[in-house]
Amino acid sequence: GQNIDQPTEMTATEGAIVQINCTYQTSGFNGLFWYQQHAGEAPTFLSYNVLDGLEEKGRFSSFLSRSKGYSYLLLKELQMKDSASYLCAVRDEVTGGGNKLTFGTGTQLKVEL
Amino acid sequence: KAGVTQTPRYLIKTRGQQVTLSCSPISGHRSVSWYQQTPGQGLQFLFEYFSETQRNKGNFPGRFSGRQFSNSRSEMNVSTLELGDSALYLCASSLDRGLSYEQYFGPGTRLTVT
């Protein structure tokens, strides 16, 4: 099975940088996703890491260390619209492949002026 | 390209009844996964269908079932509804080809069981 931990809440200032951490303990690992979910809306895909290292996409970057069971999502130049829940999800290694994701409970980010 | 669509968007049912939810994936996507989202448990994986076959299954009771049609549209069914089944049910589709594993979520069906 999978156990995923991420902070429940974080607060940051507009224009600043924030790092949201995610640690996982898994019986199998086949990649890690980050999703953003605004209240009342569906999750939207942000990033997918399967190899160690940093992936950068505009203001968003995601890092993975498989040996440490650790990932983070880095958000730069924060905007008010970045206030949302950020979900870390591990893609299980399953026989036959496919998509079986285990999600963390999400980190609620509040961006303030 | 149209996104993932789910119908109905809202549903109110009574304990003991059954319900069927529908999901139409993005055109060309062959994998459809279903998730239950509640405030207490977060997003939990129900099952995944690929080429009309259930490829992966989560830890939900047999009251939860699904199927996929030849056009990749999927339905999930919950029988003998319980109060605890009240949740947002999300489906997600994936191209599932090469290294493209990102899932695109639909808007969800909000189910309330009274």
mmCIF file of C-alpha atoms in Angstrom:
data_model
loop_
_atom_site.group_PDB
_atom_site.id
_atom_site.type_symbol
_atom_site.label_atom_id
_atom_site.label_comp_id
_atom_site.label_asym_id
_atom_site.label_seq_id
_atom_site.Cartn_x
_atom_site.Cartn_y
_atom_site.Cartn_z
ATOM 1 C CA GLY A 1 0.000 0.000 0.000
ATOM 2 C CA GLN A 2 0.910 3.660 -0.060
ATOM 3 C CA ASN A 3 1.212 6.289 2.670
ATOM 4 C CA ILE A 4 1.488 9.879 1.544
ATOM 5 C CA ASP A 5 2.074 12.870 3.806
ATOM 6 C CA GLN A 6 1.826 16.542 2.996
ATOM 7 C CA PRO A 7 1.134 19.584 5.179
ATOM 8 C CA THR A 8 -2.526 20.401 5.666
ATOM 9 C CA GLU A 9 -2.272 24.155 5.243
ATOM 10 C CA MET A 10 0.233 26.789 4.182
ATOM 11 C CA THR A 11 0.040 30.551 3.879
ATOM 12 C CA ALA A 12 2.258 32.723 1.694
ATOM 13 C CA THR A 13 2.443 36.270 0.385
ATOM 14 C CA GLU A 14 1.689 37.370 -3.143
ATOM 15 C CA GLY A 15 4.900 37.554 -5.170
ATOM 16 C CA ALA A 16 6.777 35.205 -2.870
ATOM 17 C CA ILE A 17 7.985 31.612 -3.362
ATOM 18 C CA VAL A 18 6.451 28.640 -1.573
ATOM 19 C CA GLN A 19 7.546 25.022 -1.393
ATOM 20 C CA ILE A 20 4.999 22.276 -0.695
ATOM 21 C CA ASN A 21 6.547 19.024 0.470
ATOM 22 C CA CYS A 22 5.288 15.497 -0.013
ATOM 23 C CA THR A 23 6.745 12.341 1.491
ATOM 24 C CA TYR A 24 5.629 8.854 0.592
ATOM 25 C CA GLN A 25 6.157 5.287 1.697
ATOM 26 C CA THR A 26 5.186 2.825 -0.970
ATOM 27 C CA SER A 27 5.205 -0.842 -1.781
ATOM 28 C CA GLY A 28 5.746 0.093 -5.430
ATOM 29 C CA PHE A 29 6.413 3.354 -7.249
ATOM 30 C CA ASN A 30 5.853 4.335 -10.839
ATOM 31 C CA GLY A 31 5.835 8.102 -10.774
ATOM 32 C CA LEU A 32 4.515 11.052 -8.795
ATOM 33 C CA PHE A 33 1.951 13.637 -9.836
ATOM 34 C CA TRP A 34 1.044 17.061 -8.563
ATOM 35 C CA TYR A 35 -2.456 18.386 -9.110
ATOM 36 C CA GLN A 36 -4.072 21.726 -8.296
ATOM 37 C CA GLN A 37 -7.676 21.858 -7.161
ATOM 38 C CA HIS A 38 -9.646 25.049 -6.654
ATOM 39 C CA ALA A 39 -12.653 24.869 -4.366
ATOM 40 C CA GLY A 40 -15.621 23.317 -6.122
ATOM 41 C CA GLU A 41 -13.613 22.394 -9.193
ATOM 42 C CA ALA A 42 -11.923 19.298 -10.576
ATOM 43 C CA PRO A 43 -8.200 18.697 -10.060
ATOM 44 C CA THR A 44 -5.969 19.946 -12.867
ATOM 45 C CA PHE A 45 -2.644 18.373 -13.793
ATOM 46 C CA LEU A 46 0.513 20.282 -12.876
ATOM 47 C CA SER A 47 3.447 17.892 -13.162
ATOM 48 C CA TYR A 48 4.619 14.294 -13.385
ATOM 49 C CA ASN A 49 8.021 13.069 -12.138
ATOM 50 C CA VAL A 50 9.244 9.542 -12.636
ATOM 51 C CA LEU A 51 13.000 10.134 -12.490
ATOM 52 C CA ASP A 52 14.988 11.950 -9.812
ATOM 53 C CA GLY A 53 15.541 15.636 -10.303
ATOM 54 C CA LEU A 54 13.810 18.892 -10.978
ATOM 55 C CA GLU A 55 11.166 19.507 -13.653
ATOM 56 C CA GLU A 56 10.402 23.142 -14.408
ATOM 57 C CA LYS A 57 7.260 24.490 -16.057
ATOM 58 C CA GLY A 58 6.960 28.236 -15.949
ATOM 59 C CA ARG A 59 6.248 29.384 -12.390
ATOM 60 C CA PHE A 60 5.872 25.797 -11.203
ATOM 61 C CA SER A 61 8.683 23.297 -10.561
ATOM 62 C CA SER A 62 8.548 19.799 -9.114
ATOM 63 C CA PHE A 63 11.364 17.788 -7.587
ATOM 64 C CA LEU A 64 11.630 14.073 -6.890
ATOM 65 C CA SER A 65 14.042 11.956 -4.853
ATOM 66 C CA ARG A 66 13.040 8.306 -5.105
ATOM 67 C CA SER A 67 15.668 7.128 -2.603
ATOM 68 C CA LYS A 68 14.257 9.500 0.031
ATOM 69 C CA GLY A 69 10.592 9.039 -0.884
ATOM 70 C CA TYR A 70 10.328 12.794 -1.197
ATOM 71 C CA SER A 71 8.946 15.342 -3.606
ATOM 72 C CA TYR A 72 8.230 19.029 -3.522
ATOM 73 C CA LEU A 73 6.266 21.485 -5.595
ATOM 74 C CA LEU A 74 7.781 24.951 -5.890
ATOM 75 C CA LEU A 75 5.581 27.874 -6.828
ATOM 76 C CA LYS A 76 7.290 31.145 -7.741
ATOM 77 C CA GLU A 77 5.924 34.670 -8.082
ATOM 78 C CA LEU A 78 2.788 33.701 -6.231
ATOM 79 C CA GLN A 79 -0.509 35.118 -7.430
ATOM 80 C CA MET A 80 -3.832 35.300 -5.643
ATOM 81 C CA LYS A 81 -5.243 32.774 -8.098
ATOM 82 C CA ASP A 82 -2.727 30.210 -6.798
ATOM 83 C CA SER A 83 -4.847 29.885 -3.647
ATOM 84 C CA ALA A 84 -6.001 26.277 -3.963
ATOM 85 C CA SER A 85 -5.442 22.764 -2.687
ATOM 86 C CA TYR A 86 -2.324 21.032 -4.024
ATOM 87 C CA LEU A 87 -2.512 17.269 -4.234
ATOM 88 C CA CYS A 88 0.432 14.913 -4.332
ATOM 89 C CA ALA A 89 -0.314 11.508 -5.881
ATOM 90 C CA VAL A 90 1.805 8.399 -6.342
ATOM 91 C CA ARG A 91 1.268 6.145 -9.325
ATOM 92 C CA ASP A 92 1.430 2.568 -8.083
ATOM 93 C CA GLU A 93 3.537 -0.041 -9.764
ATOM 94 C CA VAL A 94 0.941 -2.592 -10.783
ATOM 95 C CA THR A 95 1.105 -5.730 -12.850
ATOM 96 C CA GLY A 96 -0.257 -5.013 -16.286
ATOM 97 C CA GLY A 97 0.454 -1.329 -16.000
ATOM 98 C CA GLY A 98 -2.266 1.209 -15.899
ATOM 99 C CA ASN A 99 -3.204 4.077 -13.678
ATOM 100 C CA LYS A 100 -3.745 3.465 -10.004
ATOM 101 C CA LEU A 101 -3.063 6.671 -8.132
ATOM 102 C CA THR A 102 -2.925 7.140 -4.384
ATOM 103 C CA PHE A 103 -3.507 10.751 -3.384
ATOM 104 C CA GLY A 104 -2.378 12.651 -0.339
ATOM 105 C CA THR A 105 -5.034 14.625 1.502
ATOM 106 C CA GLY A 106 -3.840 17.848 -0.089
ATOM 107 C CA THR A 107 -2.192 21.059 1.060
ATOM 108 C CA GLN A 108 -4.490 24.063 1.215
ATOM 109 C CA LEU A 109 -2.445 27.069 0.106
ATOM 110 C CA LYS A 110 -3.662 30.549 0.928
ATOM 111 C CA VAL A 111 -2.007 33.455 -0.831
ATOM 112 C CA GLU A 112 -2.343 36.782 0.951
ATOM 113 C CA LEU A 113 -1.614 40.349 -0.097
ATOM 114 C CA LYS B 1 -10.833 19.235 -28.045
ATOM 115 C CA ALA B 2 -13.637 18.726 -25.531
ATOM 116 C CA GLY B 3 -12.706 17.818 -21.987
ATOM 117 C CA VAL B 4 -13.965 15.013 -19.798
ATOM 118 C CA THR B 5 -17.696 15.241 -19.233
ATOM 119 C CA GLN B 6 -19.718 13.694 -16.442
ATOM 120 C CA THR B 7 -23.450 13.362 -16.019
ATOM 121 C CA PRO B 8 -25.391 14.114 -14.000
ATOM 122 C CA ARG B 9 -23.604 16.909 -12.140
ATOM 123 C CA TYR B 10 -25.769 16.621 -9.039
ATOM 124 C CA LEU B 11 -27.817 13.774 -7.667
ATOM 125 C CA ILE B 12 -29.862 13.175 -4.536
ATOM 126 C CA LYS B 13 -30.757 9.623 -3.635
ATOM 127 C CA THR B 14 -32.217 7.778 -0.668
ATOM 128 C CA ARG B 15 -30.514 5.070 1.353
ATOM 129 C CA GLY B 16 -30.956 1.659 -0.237
ATOM 130 C CA GLN B 17 -31.375 2.965 -3.774
ATOM 131 C CA GLN B 18 -28.891 2.485 -6.551
ATOM 132 C CA VAL B 19 -27.284 5.050 -8.832
ATOM 133 C CA THR B 20 -25.478 5.094 -12.176
ATOM 134 C CA LEU B 21 -23.003 7.804 -13.091
ATOM 135 C CA SER B 22 -21.644 8.424 -16.570
ATOM 136 C CA CYS B 23 -18.293 9.639 -17.854
ATOM 137 C CA SER B 24 -17.230 10.528 -21.386
ATOM 138 C CA PRO B 25 -13.431 10.744 -21.751
ATOM 139 C CA ILE B 26 -11.436 13.064 -23.943
ATOM 140 C CA SER B 27 -11.543 11.852 -27.531
ATOM 141 C CA GLY B 28 -8.783 9.307 -28.117
ATOM 142 C CA HIS B 29 -8.250 8.526 -24.439
ATOM 143 C CA ARG B 30 -8.665 4.846 -23.703
ATOM 144 C CA SER B 31 -8.160 4.766 -19.946
ATOM 145 C CA VAL B 32 -10.900 5.934 -17.585
ATOM 146 C CA SER B 33 -10.430 5.986 -13.826
ATOM 147 C CA TRP B 34 -12.985 6.714 -11.124
ATOM 148 C CA TYR B 35 -12.336 8.398 -7.773
ATOM 149 C CA GLN B 36 -14.382 9.239 -4.714
ATOM 150 C CA GLN B 37 -13.609 12.511 -2.968
ATOM 151 C CA THR B 38 -14.796 13.289 0.554
ATOM 152 C CA PRO B 39 -13.620 15.926 3.043
ATOM 153 C CA GLY B 40 -12.418 13.285 5.479
ATOM 154 C CA GLN B 41 -10.725 10.787 3.157
ATOM 155 C CA GLY B 42 -9.669 12.957 0.252
ATOM 156 C CA LEU B 43 -9.431 11.452 -3.215
ATOM 157 C CA GLN B 44 -9.638 7.674 -3.224
ATOM 158 C CA PHE B 45 -9.183 5.421 -6.249
ATOM 159 C CA LEU B 46 -12.179 3.259 -7.129
ATOM 160 C CA PHE B 47 -11.196 1.511 -10.357
ATOM 161 C CA GLU B 48 -9.727 1.967 -13.809
ATOM 162 C CA TYR B 49 -11.019 0.706 -17.127
ATOM 163 C CA PHE B 50 -9.022 0.246 -20.295
ATOM 164 C CA SER B 51 -10.299 -1.277 -23.538
ATOM 165 C CA GLU B 52 -13.569 -2.289 -21.863
ATOM 166 C CA THR B 53 -11.736 -4.230 -19.128
ATOM 167 C CA GLN B 54 -11.215 -3.362 -15.495
ATOM 168 C CA ARG B 55 -7.456 -2.994 -15.254
ATOM 169 C CA ASN B 56 -7.050 -1.829 -11.651
ATOM 170 C CA LYS B 57 -9.253 -1.786 -8.585
ATOM 171 C CA GLY B 58 -9.176 0.094 -5.304
ATOM 172 C CA ASN B 59 -10.351 -1.004 -1.884
ATOM 173 C CA PHE B 60 -14.061 -0.382 -2.137
ATOM 174 C CA PRO B 61 -16.848 -2.890 -1.467
ATOM 175 C CA GLY B 62 -18.528 -4.805 -4.249
ATOM 176 C CA ARG B 63 -21.478 -2.379 -4.169
ATOM 177 C CA PHE B 64 -19.286 -0.176 -6.347
ATOM 178 C CA SER B 65 -18.964 -1.428 -9.890
ATOM 179 C CA GLY B 66 -18.260 -0.039 -13.313
ATOM 180 C CA ARG B 67 -17.966 -0.780 -16.962
ATOM 181 C CA GLN B 68 -16.558 0.700 -20.110
ATOM 182 C CA PHE B 69 -18.060 0.691 -23.559
ATOM 183 C CA SER B 70 -16.372 0.276 -26.939
ATOM 184 C CA ASN B 71 -16.307 4.060 -27.417
ATOM 185 C CA SER B 72 -14.401 4.384 -24.092
ATOM 186 C CA ARG B 73 -17.341 5.953 -22.289
ATOM 187 C CA SER B 74 -17.648 4.581 -18.795
ATOM 188 C CA GLU B 75 -20.324 4.182 -16.173
ATOM 189 C CA MET B 76 -20.086 3.439 -12.497
ATOM 190 C CA ASN B 77 -22.854 2.000 -10.405
ATOM 191 C CA VAL B 78 -23.385 2.060 -6.677
ATOM 192 C CA SER B 79 -26.011 -0.284 -5.303
ATOM 193 C CA THR B 80 -27.704 -0.231 -1.902
ATOM 194 C CA LEU B 81 -26.625 3.312 -1.189
ATOM 195 C CA GLU B 82 -25.435 4.234 2.289
ATOM 196 C CA LEU B 83 -25.194 7.685 3.874
ATOM 197 C CA GLY B 84 -21.395 7.395 3.732
ATOM 198 C CA ASP B 85 -21.521 7.199 -0.062
ATOM 199 C CA SER B 86 -22.290 10.918 -0.197
ATOM 200 C CA ALA B 87 -19.304 12.341 -2.026
ATOM 201 C CA LEU B 88 -17.987 13.925 -5.169
ATOM 202 C CA TYR B 89 -17.349 11.231 -7.770
ATOM 203 C CA LEU B 90 -14.681 12.157 -10.260
ATOM 204 C CA CYS B 91 -13.648 10.391 -13.398
ATOM 205 C CA ALA B 92 -10.373 10.971 -15.168
ATOM 206 C CA SER B 93 -9.196 9.945 -18.600
ATOM 207 C CA SER B 94 -5.691 9.297 -19.819
ATOM 208 C CA LEU B 95 -4.123 8.781 -23.215
ATOM 209 C CA ASP B 96 -1.983 6.041 -21.690
ATOM 210 C CA ARG B 97 0.429 5.840 -24.560
ATOM 211 C CA GLY B 98 4.210 6.177 -24.453
ATOM 212 C CA LEU B 99 5.082 8.301 -21.424
ATOM 213 C CA SER B 100 1.811 10.169 -21.377
ATOM 214 C CA TYR B 101 0.198 9.181 -18.096
ATOM 215 C CA GLU B 102 -1.333 12.417 -16.910
ATOM 216 C CA GLN B 103 -4.986 12.113 -16.046
ATOM 217 C CA TYR B 104 -7.529 14.754 -16.946
ATOM 218 C CA PHE B 105 -10.435 15.049 -14.571
ATOM 219 C CA GLY B 106 -14.060 15.753 -15.288
ATOM 220 C CA PRO B 107 -16.114 18.215 -13.202
ATOM 221 C CA GLY B 108 -17.519 15.415 -11.063
ATOM 222 C CA THR B 109 -20.931 14.233 -9.930
ATOM 223 C CA ARG B 110 -21.978 15.414 -6.488
ATOM 224 C CA LEU B 111 -23.981 12.567 -4.906
ATOM 225 C CA THR B 112 -25.994 13.185 -1.770
ATOM 226 C CA VAL B 113 -27.557 10.208 0.000
ATOM 227 C CA THR B 114 -30.341 10.999 2.471
#
